PDB file of C-alpha atoms in Angstrom:
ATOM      1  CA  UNK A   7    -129.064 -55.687 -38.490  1.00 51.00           C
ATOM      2  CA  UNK A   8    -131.105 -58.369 -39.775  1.00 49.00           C
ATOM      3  CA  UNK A   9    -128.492 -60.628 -40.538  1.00 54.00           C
ATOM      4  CA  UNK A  10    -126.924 -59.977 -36.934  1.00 47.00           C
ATOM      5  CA  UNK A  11    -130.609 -61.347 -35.353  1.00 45.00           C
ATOM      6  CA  UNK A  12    -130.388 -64.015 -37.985  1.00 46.00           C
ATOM      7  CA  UNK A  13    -126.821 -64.949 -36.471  1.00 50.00           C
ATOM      8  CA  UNK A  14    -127.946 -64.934 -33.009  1.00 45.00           C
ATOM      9  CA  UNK A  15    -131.128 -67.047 -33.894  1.00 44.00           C
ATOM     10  CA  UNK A  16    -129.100 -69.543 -34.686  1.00 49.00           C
ATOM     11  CA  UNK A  17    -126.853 -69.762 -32.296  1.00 49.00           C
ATOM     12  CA  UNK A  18    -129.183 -69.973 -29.928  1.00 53.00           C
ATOM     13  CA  UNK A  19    -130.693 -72.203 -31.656  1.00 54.00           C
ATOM     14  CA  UNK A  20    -127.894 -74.395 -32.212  1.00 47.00           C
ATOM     15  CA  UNK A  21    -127.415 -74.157 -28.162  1.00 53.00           C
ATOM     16  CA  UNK A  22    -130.407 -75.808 -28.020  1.00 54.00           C
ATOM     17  CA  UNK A  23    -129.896 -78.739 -29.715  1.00 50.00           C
ATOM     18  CA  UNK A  24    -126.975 -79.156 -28.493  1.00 52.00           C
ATOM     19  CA  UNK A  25    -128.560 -79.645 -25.077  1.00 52.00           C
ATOM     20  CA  UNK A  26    -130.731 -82.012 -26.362  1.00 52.00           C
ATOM     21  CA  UNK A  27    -128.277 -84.125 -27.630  1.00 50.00           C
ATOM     22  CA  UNK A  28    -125.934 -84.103 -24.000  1.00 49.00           C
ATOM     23  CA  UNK A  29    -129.257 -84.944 -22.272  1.00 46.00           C
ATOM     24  CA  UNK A  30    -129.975 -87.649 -24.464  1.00 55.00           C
ATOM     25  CA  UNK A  31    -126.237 -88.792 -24.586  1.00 82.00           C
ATOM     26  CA  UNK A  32    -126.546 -89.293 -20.917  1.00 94.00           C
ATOM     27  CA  UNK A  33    -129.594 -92.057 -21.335  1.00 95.00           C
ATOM     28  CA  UNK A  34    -127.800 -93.688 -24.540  1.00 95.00           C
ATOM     29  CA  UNK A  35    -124.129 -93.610 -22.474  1.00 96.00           C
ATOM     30  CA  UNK A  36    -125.888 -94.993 -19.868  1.00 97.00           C
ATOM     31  CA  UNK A  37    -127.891 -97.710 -21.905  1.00 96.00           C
ATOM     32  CA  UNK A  38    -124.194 -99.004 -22.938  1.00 96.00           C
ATOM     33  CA  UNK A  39    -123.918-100.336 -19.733  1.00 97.00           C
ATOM     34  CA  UNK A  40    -125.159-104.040 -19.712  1.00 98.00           C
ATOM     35  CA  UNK A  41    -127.135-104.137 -16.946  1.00 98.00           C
ATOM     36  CA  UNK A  42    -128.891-100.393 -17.084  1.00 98.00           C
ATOM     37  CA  UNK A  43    -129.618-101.334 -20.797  1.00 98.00           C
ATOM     38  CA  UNK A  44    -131.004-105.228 -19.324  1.00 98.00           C
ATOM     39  CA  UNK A  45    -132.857-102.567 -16.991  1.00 98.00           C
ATOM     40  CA  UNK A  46    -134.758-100.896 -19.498  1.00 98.00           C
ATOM     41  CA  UNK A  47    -135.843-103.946 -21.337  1.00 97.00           C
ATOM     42  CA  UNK A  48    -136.943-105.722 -18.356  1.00 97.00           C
ATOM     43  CA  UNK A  49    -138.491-102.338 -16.546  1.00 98.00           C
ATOM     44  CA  UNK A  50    -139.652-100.084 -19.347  1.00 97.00           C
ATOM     45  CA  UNK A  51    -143.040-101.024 -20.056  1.00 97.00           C
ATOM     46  CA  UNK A  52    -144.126-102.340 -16.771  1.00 97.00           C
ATOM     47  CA  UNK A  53    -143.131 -98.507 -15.599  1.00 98.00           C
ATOM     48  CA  UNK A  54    -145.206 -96.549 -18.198  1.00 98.00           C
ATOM     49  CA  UNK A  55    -148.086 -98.646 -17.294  1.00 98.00           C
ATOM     50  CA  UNK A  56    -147.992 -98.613 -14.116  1.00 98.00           C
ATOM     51  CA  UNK A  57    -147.503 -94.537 -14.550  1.00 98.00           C
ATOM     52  CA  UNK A  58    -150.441 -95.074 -16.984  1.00 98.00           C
ATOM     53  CA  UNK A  59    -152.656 -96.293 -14.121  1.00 98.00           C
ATOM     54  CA  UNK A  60    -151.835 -93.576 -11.434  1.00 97.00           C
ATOM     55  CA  UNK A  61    -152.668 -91.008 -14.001  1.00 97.00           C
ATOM     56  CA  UNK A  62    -149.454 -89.782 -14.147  1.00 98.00           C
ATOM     57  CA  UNK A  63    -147.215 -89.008 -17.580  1.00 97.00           C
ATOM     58  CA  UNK A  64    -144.045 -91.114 -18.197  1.00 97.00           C
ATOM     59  CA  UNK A  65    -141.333 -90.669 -18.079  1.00 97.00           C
ATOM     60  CA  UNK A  66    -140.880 -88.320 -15.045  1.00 98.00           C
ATOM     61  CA  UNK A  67    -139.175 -85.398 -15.629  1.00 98.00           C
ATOM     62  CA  UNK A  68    -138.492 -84.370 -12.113  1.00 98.00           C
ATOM     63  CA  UNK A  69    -138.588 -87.628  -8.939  1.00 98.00           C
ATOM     64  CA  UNK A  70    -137.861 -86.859  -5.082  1.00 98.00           C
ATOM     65  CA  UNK A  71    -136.902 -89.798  -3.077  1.00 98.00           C
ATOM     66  CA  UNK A  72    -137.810 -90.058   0.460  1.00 98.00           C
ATOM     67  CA  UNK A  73    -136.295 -92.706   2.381  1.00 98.00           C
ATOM     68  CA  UNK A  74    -137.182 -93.861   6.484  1.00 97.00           C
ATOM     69  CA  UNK A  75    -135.039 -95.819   8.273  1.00 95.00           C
ATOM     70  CA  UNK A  76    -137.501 -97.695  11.180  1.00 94.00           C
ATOM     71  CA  UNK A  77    -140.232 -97.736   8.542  1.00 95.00           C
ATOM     72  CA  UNK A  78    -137.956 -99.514   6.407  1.00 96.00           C
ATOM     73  CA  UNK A  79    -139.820 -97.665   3.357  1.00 97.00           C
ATOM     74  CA  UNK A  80    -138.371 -95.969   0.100  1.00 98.00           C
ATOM     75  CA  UNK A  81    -140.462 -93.498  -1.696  1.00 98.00           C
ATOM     76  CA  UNK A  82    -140.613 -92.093  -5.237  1.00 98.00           C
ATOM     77  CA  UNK A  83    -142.611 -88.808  -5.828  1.00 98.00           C
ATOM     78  CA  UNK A  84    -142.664 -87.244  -9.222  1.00 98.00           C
ATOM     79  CA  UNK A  85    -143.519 -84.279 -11.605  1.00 98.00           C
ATOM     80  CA  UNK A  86    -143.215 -83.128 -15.108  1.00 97.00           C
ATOM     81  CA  UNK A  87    -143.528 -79.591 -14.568  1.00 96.00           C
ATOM     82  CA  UNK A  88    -141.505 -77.291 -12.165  1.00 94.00           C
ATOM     83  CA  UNK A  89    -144.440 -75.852 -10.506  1.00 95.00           C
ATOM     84  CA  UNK A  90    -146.096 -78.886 -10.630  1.00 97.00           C
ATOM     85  CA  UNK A  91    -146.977 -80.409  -6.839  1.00 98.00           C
ATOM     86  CA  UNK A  92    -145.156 -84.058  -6.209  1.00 98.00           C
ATOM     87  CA  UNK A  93    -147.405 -87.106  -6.586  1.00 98.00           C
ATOM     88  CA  UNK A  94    -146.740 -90.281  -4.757  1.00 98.00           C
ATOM     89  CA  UNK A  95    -145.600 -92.543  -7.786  1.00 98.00           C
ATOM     90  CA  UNK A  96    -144.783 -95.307  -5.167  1.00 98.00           C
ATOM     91  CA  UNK A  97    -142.978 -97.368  -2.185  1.00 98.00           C
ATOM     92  CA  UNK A  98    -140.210 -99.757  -2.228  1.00 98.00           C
ATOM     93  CA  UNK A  99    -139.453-101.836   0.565  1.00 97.00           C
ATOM     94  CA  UNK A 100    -135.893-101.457   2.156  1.00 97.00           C
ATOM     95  CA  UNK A 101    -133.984-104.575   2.504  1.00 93.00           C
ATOM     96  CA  UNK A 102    -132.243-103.690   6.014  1.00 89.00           C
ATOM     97  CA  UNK A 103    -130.916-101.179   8.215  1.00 86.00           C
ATOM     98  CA  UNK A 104    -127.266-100.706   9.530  1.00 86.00           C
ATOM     99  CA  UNK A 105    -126.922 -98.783  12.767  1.00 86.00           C
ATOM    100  CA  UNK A 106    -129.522 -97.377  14.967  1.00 89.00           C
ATOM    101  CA  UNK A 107    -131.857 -94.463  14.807  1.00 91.00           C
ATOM    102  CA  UNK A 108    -129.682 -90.886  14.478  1.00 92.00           C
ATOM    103  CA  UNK A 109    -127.405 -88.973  11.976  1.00 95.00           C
ATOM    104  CA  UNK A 110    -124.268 -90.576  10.598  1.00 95.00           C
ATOM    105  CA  UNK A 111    -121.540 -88.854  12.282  1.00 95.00           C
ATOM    106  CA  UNK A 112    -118.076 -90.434  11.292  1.00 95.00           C
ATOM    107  CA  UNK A 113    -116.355 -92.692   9.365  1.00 95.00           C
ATOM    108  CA  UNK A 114    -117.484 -96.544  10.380  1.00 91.00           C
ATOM    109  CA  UNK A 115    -120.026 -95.768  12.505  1.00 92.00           C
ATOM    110  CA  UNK A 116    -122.451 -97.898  10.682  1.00 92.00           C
ATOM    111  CA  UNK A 117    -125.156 -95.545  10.687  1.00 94.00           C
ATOM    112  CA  UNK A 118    -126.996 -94.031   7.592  1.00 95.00           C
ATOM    113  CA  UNK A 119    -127.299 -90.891   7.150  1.00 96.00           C
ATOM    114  CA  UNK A 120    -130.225 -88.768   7.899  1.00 97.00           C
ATOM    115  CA  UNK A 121    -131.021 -85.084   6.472  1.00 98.00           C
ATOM    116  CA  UNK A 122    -131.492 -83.711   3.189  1.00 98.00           C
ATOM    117  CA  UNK A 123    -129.222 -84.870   0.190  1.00 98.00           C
ATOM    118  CA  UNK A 124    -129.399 -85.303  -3.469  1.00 98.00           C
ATOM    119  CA  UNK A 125    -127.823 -87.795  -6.200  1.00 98.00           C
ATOM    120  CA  UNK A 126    -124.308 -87.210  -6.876  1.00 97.00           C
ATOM    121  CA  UNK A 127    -123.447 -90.308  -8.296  1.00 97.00           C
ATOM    122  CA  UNK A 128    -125.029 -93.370 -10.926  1.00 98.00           C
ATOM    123  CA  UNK A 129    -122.947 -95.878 -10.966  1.00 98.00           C
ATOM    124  CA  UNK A 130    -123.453 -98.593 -13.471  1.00 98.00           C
ATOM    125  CA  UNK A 131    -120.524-101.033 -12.719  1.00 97.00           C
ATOM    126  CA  UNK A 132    -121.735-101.350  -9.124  1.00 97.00           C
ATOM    127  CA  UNK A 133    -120.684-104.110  -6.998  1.00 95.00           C
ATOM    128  CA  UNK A 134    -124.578-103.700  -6.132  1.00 96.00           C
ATOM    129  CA  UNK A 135    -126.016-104.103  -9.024  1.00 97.00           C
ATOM    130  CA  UNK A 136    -126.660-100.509  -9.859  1.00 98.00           C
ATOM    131  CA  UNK A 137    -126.025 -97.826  -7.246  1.00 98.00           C
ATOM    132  CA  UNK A 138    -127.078 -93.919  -6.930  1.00 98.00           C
ATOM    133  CA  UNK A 139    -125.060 -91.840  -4.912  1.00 98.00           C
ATOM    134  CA  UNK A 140    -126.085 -89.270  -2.212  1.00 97.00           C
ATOM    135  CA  UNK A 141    -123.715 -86.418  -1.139  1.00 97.00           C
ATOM    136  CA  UNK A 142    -123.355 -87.844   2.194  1.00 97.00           C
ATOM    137  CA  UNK A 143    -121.697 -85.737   3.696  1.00 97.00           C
ATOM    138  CA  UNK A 144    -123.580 -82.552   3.125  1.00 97.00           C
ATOM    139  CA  UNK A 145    -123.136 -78.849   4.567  1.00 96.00           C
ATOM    140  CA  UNK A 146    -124.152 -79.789   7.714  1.00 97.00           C
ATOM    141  CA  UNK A 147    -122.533 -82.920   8.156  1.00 97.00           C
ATOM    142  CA  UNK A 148    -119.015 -81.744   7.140  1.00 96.00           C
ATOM    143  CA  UNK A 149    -119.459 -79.292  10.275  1.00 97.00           C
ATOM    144  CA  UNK A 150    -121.280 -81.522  12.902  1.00 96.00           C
ATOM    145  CA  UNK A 151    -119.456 -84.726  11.632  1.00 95.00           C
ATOM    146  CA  UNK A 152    -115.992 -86.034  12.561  1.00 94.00           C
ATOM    147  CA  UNK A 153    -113.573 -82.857  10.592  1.00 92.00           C
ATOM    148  CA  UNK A 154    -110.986 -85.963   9.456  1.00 94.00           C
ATOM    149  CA  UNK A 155    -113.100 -89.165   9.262  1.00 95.00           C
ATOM    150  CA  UNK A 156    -116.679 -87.966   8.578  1.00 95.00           C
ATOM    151  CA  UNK A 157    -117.322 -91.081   6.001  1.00 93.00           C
ATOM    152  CA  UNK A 158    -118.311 -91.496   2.778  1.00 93.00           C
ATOM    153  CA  UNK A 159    -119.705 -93.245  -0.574  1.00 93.00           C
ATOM    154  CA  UNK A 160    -123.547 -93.583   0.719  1.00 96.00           C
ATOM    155  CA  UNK A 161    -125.738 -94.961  -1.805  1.00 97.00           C
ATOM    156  CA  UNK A 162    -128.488 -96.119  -2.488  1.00 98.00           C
ATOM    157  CA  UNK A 163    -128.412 -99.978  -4.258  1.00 97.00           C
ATOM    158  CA  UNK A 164    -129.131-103.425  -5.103  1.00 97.00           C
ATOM    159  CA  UNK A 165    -127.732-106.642  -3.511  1.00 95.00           C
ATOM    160  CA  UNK A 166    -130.231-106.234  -0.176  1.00 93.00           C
ATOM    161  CA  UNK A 167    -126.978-106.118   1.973  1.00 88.00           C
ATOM    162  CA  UNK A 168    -125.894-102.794   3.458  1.00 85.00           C
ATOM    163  CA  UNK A 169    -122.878-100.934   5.857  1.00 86.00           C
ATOM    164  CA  UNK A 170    -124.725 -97.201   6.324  1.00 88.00           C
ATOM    165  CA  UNK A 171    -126.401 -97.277   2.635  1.00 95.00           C
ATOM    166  CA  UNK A 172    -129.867 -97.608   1.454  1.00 97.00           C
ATOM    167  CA  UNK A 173    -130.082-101.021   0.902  1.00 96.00           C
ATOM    168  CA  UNK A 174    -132.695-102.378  -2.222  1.00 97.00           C
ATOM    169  CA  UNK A 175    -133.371-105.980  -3.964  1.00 97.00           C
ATOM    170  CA  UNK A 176    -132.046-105.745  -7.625  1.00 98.00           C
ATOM    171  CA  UNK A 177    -135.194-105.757  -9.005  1.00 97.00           C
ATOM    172  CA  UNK A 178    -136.233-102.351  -7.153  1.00 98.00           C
ATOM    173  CA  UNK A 179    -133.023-100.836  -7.864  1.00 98.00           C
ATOM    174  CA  UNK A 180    -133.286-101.675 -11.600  1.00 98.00           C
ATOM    175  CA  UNK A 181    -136.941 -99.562 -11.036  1.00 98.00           C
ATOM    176  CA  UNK A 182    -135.303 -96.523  -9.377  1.00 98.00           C
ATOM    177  CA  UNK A 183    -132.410 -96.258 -11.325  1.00 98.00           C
ATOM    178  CA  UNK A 184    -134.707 -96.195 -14.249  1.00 98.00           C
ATOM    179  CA  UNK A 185    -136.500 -93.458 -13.474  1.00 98.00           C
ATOM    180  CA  UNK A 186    -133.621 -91.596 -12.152  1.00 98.00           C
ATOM    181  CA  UNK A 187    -131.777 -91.592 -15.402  1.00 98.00           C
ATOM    182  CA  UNK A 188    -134.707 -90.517 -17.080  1.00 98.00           C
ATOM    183  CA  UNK A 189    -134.974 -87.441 -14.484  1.00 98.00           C
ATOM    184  CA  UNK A 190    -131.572 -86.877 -15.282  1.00 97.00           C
ATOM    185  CA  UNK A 191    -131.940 -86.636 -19.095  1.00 96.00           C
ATOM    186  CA  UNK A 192    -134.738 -84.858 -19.048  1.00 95.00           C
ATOM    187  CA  UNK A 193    -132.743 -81.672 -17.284  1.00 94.00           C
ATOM    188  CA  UNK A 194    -133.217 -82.661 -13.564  1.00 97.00           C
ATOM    189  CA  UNK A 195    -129.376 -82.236 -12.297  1.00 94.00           C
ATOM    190  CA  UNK A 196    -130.620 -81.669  -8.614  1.00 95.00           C
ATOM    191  CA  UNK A 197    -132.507 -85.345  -7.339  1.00 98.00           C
ATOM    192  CA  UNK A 198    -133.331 -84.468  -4.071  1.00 98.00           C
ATOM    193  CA  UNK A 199    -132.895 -87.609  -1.100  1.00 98.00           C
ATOM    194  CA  UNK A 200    -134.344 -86.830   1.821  1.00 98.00           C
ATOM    195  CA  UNK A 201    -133.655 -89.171   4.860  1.00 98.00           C
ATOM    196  CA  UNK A 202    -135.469 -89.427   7.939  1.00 97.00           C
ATOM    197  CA  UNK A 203    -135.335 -92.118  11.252  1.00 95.00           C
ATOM    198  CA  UNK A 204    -139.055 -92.797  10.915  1.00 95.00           C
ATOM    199  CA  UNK A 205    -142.011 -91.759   9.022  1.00 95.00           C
ATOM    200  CA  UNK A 206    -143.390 -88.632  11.265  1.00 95.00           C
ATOM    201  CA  UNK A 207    -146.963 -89.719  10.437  1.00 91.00           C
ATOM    202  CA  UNK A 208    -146.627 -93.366  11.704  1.00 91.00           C
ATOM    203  CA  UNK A 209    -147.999 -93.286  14.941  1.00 93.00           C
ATOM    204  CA  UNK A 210    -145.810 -96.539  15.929  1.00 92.00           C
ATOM    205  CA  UNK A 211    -142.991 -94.890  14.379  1.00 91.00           C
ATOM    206  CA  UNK A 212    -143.068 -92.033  16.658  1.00 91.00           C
ATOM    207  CA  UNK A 213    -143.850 -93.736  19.808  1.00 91.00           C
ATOM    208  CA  UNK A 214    -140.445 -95.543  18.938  1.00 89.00           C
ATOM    209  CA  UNK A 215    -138.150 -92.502  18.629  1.00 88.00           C
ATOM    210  CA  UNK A 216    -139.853 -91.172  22.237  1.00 86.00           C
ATOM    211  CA  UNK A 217    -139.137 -94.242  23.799  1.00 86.00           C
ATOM    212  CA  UNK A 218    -135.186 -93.787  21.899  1.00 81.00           C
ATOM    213  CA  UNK A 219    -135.060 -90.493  22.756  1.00 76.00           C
ATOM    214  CA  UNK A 220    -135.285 -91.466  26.757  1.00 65.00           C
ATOM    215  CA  UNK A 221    -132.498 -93.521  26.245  1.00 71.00           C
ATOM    216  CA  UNK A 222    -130.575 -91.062  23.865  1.00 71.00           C
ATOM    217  CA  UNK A 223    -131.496 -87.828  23.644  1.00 74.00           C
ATOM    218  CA  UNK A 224    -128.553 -86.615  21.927  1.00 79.00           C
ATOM    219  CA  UNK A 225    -130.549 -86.333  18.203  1.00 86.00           C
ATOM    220  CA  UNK A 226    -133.658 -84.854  19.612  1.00 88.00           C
ATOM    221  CA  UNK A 227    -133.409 -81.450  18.502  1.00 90.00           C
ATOM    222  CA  UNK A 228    -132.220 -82.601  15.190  1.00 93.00           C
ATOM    223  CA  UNK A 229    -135.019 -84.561  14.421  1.00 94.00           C
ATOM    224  CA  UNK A 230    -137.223 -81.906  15.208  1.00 93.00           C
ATOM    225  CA  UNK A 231    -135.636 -79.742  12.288  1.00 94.00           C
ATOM    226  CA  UNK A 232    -136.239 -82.612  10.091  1.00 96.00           C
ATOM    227  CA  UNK A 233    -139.680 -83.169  11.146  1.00 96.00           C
ATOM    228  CA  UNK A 234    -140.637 -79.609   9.822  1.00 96.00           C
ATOM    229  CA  UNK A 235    -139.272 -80.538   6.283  1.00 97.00           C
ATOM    230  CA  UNK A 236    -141.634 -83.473   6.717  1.00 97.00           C
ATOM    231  CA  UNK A 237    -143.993 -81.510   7.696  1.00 97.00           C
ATOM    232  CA  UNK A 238    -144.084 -78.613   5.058  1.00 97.00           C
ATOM    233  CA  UNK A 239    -144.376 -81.380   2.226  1.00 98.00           C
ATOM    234  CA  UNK A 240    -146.458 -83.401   3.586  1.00 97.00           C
ATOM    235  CA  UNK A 241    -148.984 -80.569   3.819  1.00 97.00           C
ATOM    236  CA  UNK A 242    -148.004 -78.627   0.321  1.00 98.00           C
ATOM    237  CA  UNK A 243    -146.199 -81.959  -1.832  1.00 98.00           C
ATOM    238  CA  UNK A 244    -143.219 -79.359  -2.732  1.00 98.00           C
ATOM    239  CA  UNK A 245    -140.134 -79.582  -1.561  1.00 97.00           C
ATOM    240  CA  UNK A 246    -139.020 -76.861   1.495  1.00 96.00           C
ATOM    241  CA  UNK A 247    -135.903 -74.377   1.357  1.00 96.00           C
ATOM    242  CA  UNK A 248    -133.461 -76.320   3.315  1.00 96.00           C
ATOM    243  CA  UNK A 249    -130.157 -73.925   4.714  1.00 96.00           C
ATOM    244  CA  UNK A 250    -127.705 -74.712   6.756  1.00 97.00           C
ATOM    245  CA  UNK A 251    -126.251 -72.033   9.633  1.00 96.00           C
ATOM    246  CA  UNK A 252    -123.004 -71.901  10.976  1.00 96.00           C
ATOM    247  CA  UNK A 253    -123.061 -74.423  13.271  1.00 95.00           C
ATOM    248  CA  UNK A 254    -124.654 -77.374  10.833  1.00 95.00           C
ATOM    249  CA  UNK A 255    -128.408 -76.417  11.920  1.00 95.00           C
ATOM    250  CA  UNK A 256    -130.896 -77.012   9.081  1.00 96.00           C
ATOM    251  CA  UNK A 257    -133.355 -73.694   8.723  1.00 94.00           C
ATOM    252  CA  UNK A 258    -136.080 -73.650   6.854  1.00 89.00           C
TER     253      UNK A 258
END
């Protein structure tokens, strides 16, 4: 009996380090790449200092990105524990926008996508410097969305230049890629994007999508689901239960 618990001890053991060493095989894999690893050298420090001041630990082991399109802002909250509450870490400036104000809805449309996504994709080699993918299109967009042309490859990147993505000057991008590998090694598979039009606290902001809306009222209702997301984290700084119903509403 006692050698059977010995032989599970290590086994599970042995699982253990073995996920240690794919979680830190995805920062040294990544590190390969010449500009993530120019990245690190040129980011590292400034990061955990800047971490240092806020009070907060580096690296993060858990980030949430919030992006707003009119507000042209990009945000990075972060944690180290799962029950943890998100603190602001901080906010980029977006280059541009493509489109107008309203869900992306097909396949050259311009627009960027708004709703709740996560990072699907880092990309290394990217034409824009470094790129992070969002799983454009989600649940809901793959039933509200053109069925044969819905669009595709949204990310968030460098160059400051931009067709329906996130649009960020290198410099940024080296910052947020940064801290999204490190998420990512540290165990955090799910990096949750959330996308709205405009920043529902900005007064400004929403005084813009009311005067939209009389012109085009056709996302109205849909911005209202994503202004309770907004909502609920603005108010608790964890992230809401976001499900889709049968015909592509967001419930929370």
């Amino acid at each position: 009996m006692k050698q059977v618990v010995l032989a599970v001890l290590m086994l599970l053991g042995m699982g253990k380090v073995q996920a240690q060493q794919m979680q830190q095989s995805f920062l040294d894999n990544q590190k390969m790449f010449p500009k993530v690893g120019a990245a690190y050298r040129d980011k590292e420090e400034q990061l955990k200092e800047e971490f240092q001041k806020k009070g907060l630990t580096y690296p993060a082991k858990y980030i949430f990105i919030r992006s707003f399109k009119l507000d042209s802002e990009l945000e990075i909250w972060v944690k180290n524990k799962a029950s943890d509450t998100f603190r602001l870490f901080k906010s980029y400036r977006v280059c541009t926008l493509s489109g107008k104000m309203g869900p992306k809805r097909k396949e050259g449309d311009r627009q960027v996508p708004e709703g709740f996504y996560y990072i699907n994709d880092f990309n290394p080699n990217s034409s824009y410097h470094l790129s992070l993918g969002i799983n454009y299109p989600n649940f809901a967009d793959k039933i509200l969305s053109d069925p044969k042309k819905p669009g595709g490859e949204i990310y968030i990147h460098g160059s400051c230049l931009t067709i329906g993505c996130i649009p960020l000057t290198d410099d940024i991008i080296e910052e947020v890629y940064v801290m999204a590998v490190n998420a990512k090694n540290s165990g955090q598979d799910f990096i949750p994007v959330h996308v709205f039009p405009v920043k529902f606290g900005n007064i400004r902001s929403m005084d813009y999508l009311g005067n939209f809306t009389l012109k085009d009222n056709s996302s109205e209702k849909f911005w209202v689901d994503l202004k309770y997301a907004y909502d609920y984290f603005e108010a608790h700084h964890k992230l809401p239960v976001v499900l889709v119903d049968e015909k592509g509403k967001y419930i929370m």
